[in-house]
Amino acid sequence: QVQLVESGGGLVQAGGSLRLACAASGRTFSMLTMAWFRQAPGKEREFVAALSRSGLNTNYADSVKGRFTISRDNAKNTVYLQMNSLKPEDTAVYYCAAGSSWLATRQYEYTNWGQGTQVTVSV
């Protein structure tokens, strides 16, 4: 089992940037695909980005392509989500997740989840 703890959320104006971090416990972090999902009020949780174990392969939702960047530091057991050019519609609770395939975009394909961190983008 791996435990995930997100940080870095907050309130930012539209057009601004935030960097989320997700720290993982356990020695298997480098063997895991890592991903970010988000859930806005009244909406289903949706896929944002995923990153392969090596960090060489990425997968992004169309809505964040060109604005968000997922990365990882296996030495620190941490995955990041750099969010630029933020929009009000990016407002959501952002969740870190661990799985086995960077091509996976469905919730059920990920086995471990963090508690989430709130991101609010004001107009």
Short mmCIF file of N, CA and C in Angstrom, two decimals:
data_model
loop_
_atom_site.label_atom_id
_atom_site.label_comp_id
_atom_site.label_asym_id
_atom_site.label_seq_id
_atom_site.Cartn_x
_atom_site.Cartn_y
_atom_site.Cartn_z
N GLN A 1 0.83 -1.20 0.00
CA GLN A 1 0.00 0.00 0.00
C GLN A 1 0.86 1.25 0.00
N VAL A 2 0.38 2.27 -0.65
CA VAL A 2 1.08 3.54 -0.65
C VAL A 2 0.11 4.60 -0.19
N GLN A 3 0.58 5.50 0.63
CA GLN A 3 -0.25 6.61 1.11
C GLN A 3 0.18 7.89 0.41
N LEU A 4 -0.81 8.69 0.03
CA LEU A 4 -0.57 9.89 -0.75
C LEU A 4 -1.10 11.11 -0.02
N VAL A 5 -0.30 12.17 0.01
CA VAL A 5 -0.71 13.40 0.67
C VAL A 5 -0.44 14.58 -0.26
N GLU A 6 -1.52 15.28 -0.63
CA GLU A 6 -1.40 16.42 -1.53
C GLU A 6 -1.17 17.71 -0.75
N SER A 7 -0.56 18.67 -1.42
CA SER A 7 -0.36 20.01 -0.85
C SER A 7 -0.24 21.01 -2.00
N GLY A 8 -0.33 22.30 -1.64
CA GLY A 8 -0.09 23.33 -2.64
C GLY A 8 -1.33 24.01 -3.17
N GLY A 9 -2.50 23.56 -2.77
CA GLY A 9 -3.71 24.20 -3.24
C GLY A 9 -3.88 25.59 -2.63
N GLY A 10 -4.84 26.34 -3.15
CA GLY A 10 -5.10 27.66 -2.62
C GLY A 10 -5.98 28.47 -3.53
N LEU A 11 -6.01 29.77 -3.26
CA LEU A 11 -6.81 30.71 -4.04
C LEU A 11 -5.88 31.51 -4.95
N VAL A 12 -6.24 31.59 -6.22
CA VAL A 12 -5.42 32.32 -7.18
C VAL A 12 -6.33 33.03 -8.17
N GLN A 13 -5.87 34.13 -8.70
CA GLN A 13 -6.65 34.85 -9.71
C GLN A 13 -6.51 34.17 -11.07
N ALA A 14 -7.51 34.36 -11.89
CA ALA A 14 -7.46 33.83 -13.26
C ALA A 14 -6.20 34.33 -13.95
N GLY A 15 -5.55 33.41 -14.66
CA GLY A 15 -4.29 33.73 -15.32
C GLY A 15 -3.06 33.42 -14.49
N GLY A 16 -3.28 33.14 -13.23
CA GLY A 16 -2.18 32.85 -12.34
C GLY A 16 -1.73 31.40 -12.39
N SER A 17 -0.81 31.05 -11.49
CA SER A 17 -0.22 29.72 -11.46
C SER A 17 -0.22 29.14 -10.05
N LEU A 18 -0.26 27.83 -9.98
CA LEU A 18 -0.10 27.10 -8.74
C LEU A 18 0.67 25.83 -9.04
N ARG A 19 1.38 25.35 -8.03
CA ARG A 19 2.07 24.08 -8.16
C ARG A 19 1.61 23.15 -7.04
N LEU A 20 0.99 22.06 -7.43
CA LEU A 20 0.57 21.05 -6.47
C LEU A 20 1.65 20.00 -6.30
N ALA A 21 1.73 19.45 -5.12
CA ALA A 21 2.66 18.36 -4.85
C ALA A 21 1.92 17.22 -4.18
N CYS A 22 2.38 16.02 -4.42
CA CYS A 22 1.80 14.83 -3.81
C CYS A 22 2.96 13.96 -3.31
N ALA A 23 3.05 13.85 -2.01
CA ALA A 23 4.11 13.04 -1.41
C ALA A 23 3.59 11.64 -1.13
N ALA A 24 4.38 10.65 -1.52
CA ALA A 24 3.98 9.26 -1.35
C ALA A 24 4.85 8.56 -0.33
N SER A 25 4.23 7.73 0.46
CA SER A 25 4.99 6.91 1.41
C SER A 25 5.26 5.55 0.78
N GLY A 26 6.19 4.82 1.34
CA GLY A 26 6.46 3.49 0.82
C GLY A 26 7.61 3.48 -0.16
N ARG A 27 8.12 2.28 -0.41
CA ARG A 27 9.31 2.14 -1.25
C ARG A 27 8.97 1.81 -2.70
N THR A 28 7.67 1.76 -3.05
CA THR A 28 7.30 1.34 -4.40
C THR A 28 6.95 2.50 -5.31
N PHE A 29 7.20 3.73 -4.89
CA PHE A 29 6.77 4.90 -5.65
C PHE A 29 7.30 4.84 -7.08
N SER A 30 8.53 4.49 -7.27
CA SER A 30 9.13 4.50 -8.61
C SER A 30 8.51 3.45 -9.53
N MET A 31 7.75 2.53 -8.97
CA MET A 31 7.10 1.49 -9.77
C MET A 31 5.68 1.86 -10.17
N LEU A 32 5.23 3.02 -9.75
CA LEU A 32 3.84 3.41 -9.93
C LEU A 32 3.66 4.49 -10.98
N THR A 33 2.61 4.33 -11.78
CA THR A 33 2.11 5.45 -12.56
C THR A 33 1.43 6.40 -11.58
N MET A 34 1.63 7.70 -11.79
CA MET A 34 0.99 8.69 -10.93
C MET A 34 0.10 9.59 -11.78
N ALA A 35 -0.97 10.04 -11.17
CA ALA A 35 -1.94 10.84 -11.91
C ALA A 35 -2.58 11.88 -11.01
N TRP A 36 -3.20 12.84 -11.64
CA TRP A 36 -4.01 13.84 -10.97
C TRP A 36 -5.43 13.80 -11.55
N PHE A 37 -6.39 13.87 -10.67
CA PHE A 37 -7.79 14.00 -11.02
C PHE A 37 -8.31 15.25 -10.32
N ARG A 38 -9.49 15.69 -10.71
CA ARG A 38 -10.11 16.82 -10.02
C ARG A 38 -11.63 16.63 -9.99
N GLN A 39 -12.23 17.26 -8.99
CA GLN A 39 -13.68 17.18 -8.86
C GLN A 39 -14.22 18.55 -8.47
N ALA A 40 -15.01 19.11 -9.35
CA ALA A 40 -15.67 20.39 -9.10
C ALA A 40 -17.00 20.14 -8.41
N PRO A 41 -17.51 21.14 -7.70
CA PRO A 41 -18.79 20.96 -6.99
C PRO A 41 -19.90 20.53 -7.94
N GLY A 42 -20.61 19.48 -7.57
CA GLY A 42 -21.72 19.00 -8.36
C GLY A 42 -21.34 18.23 -9.61
N LYS A 43 -20.06 17.96 -9.78
CA LYS A 43 -19.61 17.24 -10.97
C LYS A 43 -18.86 15.98 -10.57
N GLU A 44 -18.73 15.08 -11.54
CA GLU A 44 -17.98 13.85 -11.30
C GLU A 44 -16.48 14.15 -11.31
N ARG A 45 -15.75 13.27 -10.64
CA ARG A 45 -14.30 13.39 -10.65
C ARG A 45 -13.80 13.11 -12.05
N GLU A 46 -12.87 13.93 -12.53
CA GLU A 46 -12.37 13.78 -13.89
C GLU A 46 -10.85 13.71 -13.93
N PHE A 47 -10.37 13.02 -14.94
CA PHE A 47 -8.95 12.86 -15.17
C PHE A 47 -8.33 14.19 -15.59
N VAL A 48 -7.11 14.45 -15.08
CA VAL A 48 -6.38 15.65 -15.45
C VAL A 48 -5.09 15.29 -16.18
N ALA A 49 -4.25 14.47 -15.54
CA ALA A 49 -2.96 14.14 -16.14
C ALA A 49 -2.40 12.88 -15.51
N ALA A 50 -1.56 12.17 -16.26
CA ALA A 50 -0.89 10.99 -15.75
C ALA A 50 0.54 10.97 -16.24
N LEU A 51 1.38 10.26 -15.49
CA LEU A 51 2.81 10.21 -15.78
C LEU A 51 3.32 8.81 -15.54
N SER A 52 4.11 8.31 -16.47
CA SER A 52 4.64 6.96 -16.33
C SER A 52 5.69 6.87 -15.22
N ARG A 53 6.05 5.64 -14.90
CA ARG A 53 7.01 5.41 -13.82
C ARG A 53 8.34 6.13 -14.07
N SER A 54 8.76 6.11 -15.32
CA SER A 54 10.05 6.72 -15.66
C SER A 54 9.97 8.24 -15.78
N GLY A 55 8.75 8.73 -15.95
CA GLY A 55 8.57 10.15 -16.19
C GLY A 55 8.67 10.55 -17.64
N LEU A 56 8.84 9.57 -18.52
CA LEU A 56 9.04 9.88 -19.94
C LEU A 56 7.73 9.98 -20.71
N ASN A 57 6.67 9.39 -20.19
CA ASN A 57 5.39 9.39 -20.90
C ASN A 57 4.34 10.14 -20.09
N THR A 58 3.62 11.01 -20.79
CA THR A 58 2.57 11.78 -20.13
C THR A 58 1.27 11.68 -20.90
N ASN A 59 0.19 11.95 -20.20
CA ASN A 59 -1.15 11.90 -20.77
C ASN A 59 -1.95 13.03 -20.11
N TYR A 60 -2.56 13.88 -20.91
CA TYR A 60 -3.29 15.02 -20.38
C TYR A 60 -4.71 15.06 -20.91
N ALA A 61 -5.60 15.56 -20.08
CA ALA A 61 -6.94 15.87 -20.56
C ALA A 61 -6.86 17.05 -21.53
N ASP A 62 -7.72 17.05 -22.52
CA ASP A 62 -7.69 18.13 -23.52
C ASP A 62 -7.85 19.50 -22.87
N SER A 63 -8.61 19.56 -21.81
CA SER A 63 -8.92 20.84 -21.17
C SER A 63 -7.71 21.50 -20.51
N VAL A 64 -6.64 20.71 -20.26
CA VAL A 64 -5.47 21.28 -19.57
C VAL A 64 -4.21 21.23 -20.41
N LYS A 65 -4.28 20.65 -21.59
CA LYS A 65 -3.09 20.55 -22.44
C LYS A 65 -2.53 21.93 -22.75
N GLY A 66 -1.21 22.04 -22.60
CA GLY A 66 -0.55 23.31 -22.87
C GLY A 66 -0.53 24.25 -21.68
N ARG A 67 -1.31 23.93 -20.64
CA ARG A 67 -1.34 24.79 -19.45
C ARG A 67 -0.80 24.09 -18.21
N PHE A 68 -1.04 22.79 -18.11
CA PHE A 68 -0.61 22.01 -16.94
C PHE A 68 0.54 21.09 -17.33
N THR A 69 1.44 20.87 -16.36
CA THR A 69 2.56 19.95 -16.57
C THR A 69 2.69 19.04 -15.35
N ILE A 70 2.68 17.74 -15.61
CA ILE A 70 2.89 16.77 -14.54
C ILE A 70 4.34 16.32 -14.57
N SER A 71 4.92 16.17 -13.39
CA SER A 71 6.31 15.72 -13.30
C SER A 71 6.48 14.94 -12.00
N ARG A 72 7.62 14.29 -11.87
CA ARG A 72 7.88 13.50 -10.66
C ARG A 72 9.35 13.55 -10.31
N ASP A 73 9.59 13.35 -9.02
CA ASP A 73 10.94 13.21 -8.50
C ASP A 73 10.96 11.90 -7.71
N ASN A 74 11.43 10.85 -8.31
CA ASN A 74 11.41 9.54 -7.66
C ASN A 74 12.30 9.50 -6.42
N ALA A 75 13.32 10.32 -6.39
CA ALA A 75 14.19 10.36 -5.21
C ALA A 75 13.47 10.95 -4.00
N LYS A 76 12.48 11.79 -4.27
CA LYS A 76 11.71 12.43 -3.20
C LYS A 76 10.32 11.81 -3.03
N ASN A 77 10.03 10.77 -3.83
CA ASN A 77 8.70 10.14 -3.76
C ASN A 77 7.58 11.17 -3.93
N THR A 78 7.76 12.07 -4.87
CA THR A 78 6.81 13.17 -5.03
C THR A 78 6.45 13.36 -6.50
N VAL A 79 5.17 13.62 -6.74
CA VAL A 79 4.69 13.99 -8.06
C VAL A 79 4.13 15.40 -7.97
N TYR A 80 4.30 16.14 -9.06
CA TYR A 80 3.89 17.55 -9.07
C TYR A 80 2.89 17.80 -10.20
N LEU A 81 2.13 18.86 -10.02
CA LEU A 81 1.27 19.36 -11.09
C LEU A 81 1.46 20.87 -11.15
N GLN A 82 2.18 21.32 -12.17
CA GLN A 82 2.35 22.75 -12.39
C GLN A 82 1.18 23.24 -13.22
N MET A 83 0.44 24.20 -12.68
CA MET A 83 -0.75 24.70 -13.35
C MET A 83 -0.56 26.17 -13.68
N ASN A 84 -0.55 26.47 -14.97
CA ASN A 84 -0.37 27.83 -15.45
C ASN A 84 -1.64 28.30 -16.17
N SER A 85 -1.74 29.60 -16.36
CA SER A 85 -2.89 30.18 -17.07
C SER A 85 -4.21 29.64 -16.53
N LEU A 86 -4.33 29.66 -15.23
CA LEU A 86 -5.50 29.07 -14.59
C LEU A 86 -6.77 29.83 -14.95
N LYS A 87 -7.86 29.08 -15.04
CA LYS A 87 -9.17 29.60 -15.39
C LYS A 87 -10.15 29.30 -14.25
N PRO A 88 -11.21 30.07 -14.14
CA PRO A 88 -12.21 29.77 -13.10
C PRO A 88 -12.74 28.34 -13.19
N GLU A 89 -12.83 27.81 -14.39
CA GLU A 89 -13.33 26.45 -14.54
C GLU A 89 -12.34 25.38 -14.07
N ASP A 90 -11.14 25.79 -13.69
CA ASP A 90 -10.19 24.85 -13.09
C ASP A 90 -10.45 24.68 -11.59
N THR A 91 -11.36 25.47 -11.04
CA THR A 91 -11.69 25.36 -9.63
C THR A 91 -12.23 23.97 -9.31
N ALA A 92 -11.59 23.32 -8.34
CA ALA A 92 -11.96 21.95 -7.99
C ALA A 92 -11.09 21.48 -6.83
N VAL A 93 -11.46 20.34 -6.28
CA VAL A 93 -10.56 19.61 -5.39
C VAL A 93 -9.71 18.72 -6.27
N TYR A 94 -8.40 18.82 -6.10
CA TYR A 94 -7.47 18.05 -6.91
C TYR A 94 -6.94 16.86 -6.10
N TYR A 95 -7.00 15.68 -6.72
CA TYR A 95 -6.60 14.45 -6.07
C TYR A 95 -5.42 13.81 -6.80
N CYS A 96 -4.52 13.31 -6.02
CA CYS A 96 -3.40 12.53 -6.52
C CYS A 96 -3.80 11.06 -6.47
N ALA A 97 -3.35 10.28 -7.46
CA ALA A 97 -3.70 8.87 -7.50
C ALA A 97 -2.52 8.06 -8.03
N ALA A 98 -2.47 6.81 -7.60
CA ALA A 98 -1.41 5.90 -8.04
C ALA A 98 -2.03 4.71 -8.76
N GLY A 99 -1.39 4.30 -9.85
CA GLY A 99 -1.91 3.18 -10.62
C GLY A 99 -0.81 2.46 -11.35
N SER A 100 -1.21 1.74 -12.43
CA SER A 100 -0.24 0.91 -13.13
C SER A 100 -0.03 1.30 -14.59
N SER A 101 -0.88 2.15 -15.14
CA SER A 101 -0.73 2.52 -16.55
C SER A 101 -0.94 4.01 -16.75
N TRP A 102 0.00 4.66 -17.43
CA TRP A 102 -0.12 6.10 -17.68
C TRP A 102 -1.19 6.40 -18.73
N LEU A 103 -1.69 5.37 -19.39
CA LEU A 103 -2.77 5.56 -20.34
C LEU A 103 -4.15 5.53 -19.66
N ALA A 104 -4.17 5.15 -18.41
CA ALA A 104 -5.45 5.02 -17.70
C ALA A 104 -6.01 6.39 -17.36
N THR A 105 -7.31 6.56 -17.63
CA THR A 105 -7.98 7.83 -17.35
C THR A 105 -9.24 7.66 -16.50
N ARG A 106 -9.55 6.45 -16.10
CA ARG A 106 -10.76 6.21 -15.31
C ARG A 106 -10.41 6.02 -13.84
N GLN A 107 -11.28 6.45 -12.97
CA GLN A 107 -11.01 6.36 -11.53
C GLN A 107 -10.71 4.94 -11.08
N TYR A 108 -11.49 3.97 -11.61
CA TYR A 108 -11.35 2.61 -11.14
C TYR A 108 -10.01 1.98 -11.51
N GLU A 109 -9.29 2.63 -12.41
CA GLU A 109 -8.00 2.12 -12.84
C GLU A 109 -6.88 2.52 -11.89
N TYR A 110 -7.22 3.32 -10.88
CA TYR A 110 -6.23 3.75 -9.90
C TYR A 110 -6.59 3.19 -8.54
N THR A 111 -5.57 2.71 -7.82
CA THR A 111 -5.82 1.95 -6.61
C THR A 111 -5.62 2.74 -5.32
N ASN A 112 -4.85 3.81 -5.37
CA ASN A 112 -4.56 4.58 -4.17
C ASN A 112 -4.84 6.06 -4.44
N TRP A 113 -5.41 6.72 -3.42
CA TRP A 113 -5.83 8.11 -3.58
C TRP A 113 -5.42 8.94 -2.38
N GLY A 114 -5.12 10.20 -2.66
CA GLY A 114 -4.91 11.15 -1.57
C GLY A 114 -6.23 11.74 -1.11
N GLN A 115 -6.14 12.64 -0.15
CA GLN A 115 -7.35 13.22 0.43
C GLN A 115 -7.83 14.45 -0.34
N GLY A 116 -7.00 14.96 -1.22
CA GLY A 116 -7.39 16.10 -2.05
C GLY A 116 -6.92 17.43 -1.50
N THR A 117 -6.75 18.39 -2.42
CA THR A 117 -6.39 19.75 -2.05
C THR A 117 -7.22 20.70 -2.89
N GLN A 118 -7.76 21.74 -2.26
CA GLN A 118 -8.67 22.65 -2.93
C GLN A 118 -7.92 23.69 -3.75
N VAL A 119 -8.34 23.85 -4.99
CA VAL A 119 -7.83 24.92 -5.85
C VAL A 119 -9.02 25.78 -6.25
N THR A 120 -8.91 27.07 -5.97
CA THR A 120 -9.97 28.01 -6.32
C THR A 120 -9.39 29.12 -7.18
N VAL A 121 -9.99 29.31 -8.35
CA VAL A 121 -9.52 30.33 -9.28
C VAL A 121 -10.60 31.40 -9.38
N SER A 122 -10.26 32.61 -9.00
CA SER A 122 -11.22 33.70 -9.03
C SER A 122 -11.11 34.48 -10.34
N VAL A 123 -12.22 35.13 -10.69
CA VAL A 123 -12.22 35.90 -11.94
C VAL A 123 -11.48 37.22 -11.75
#
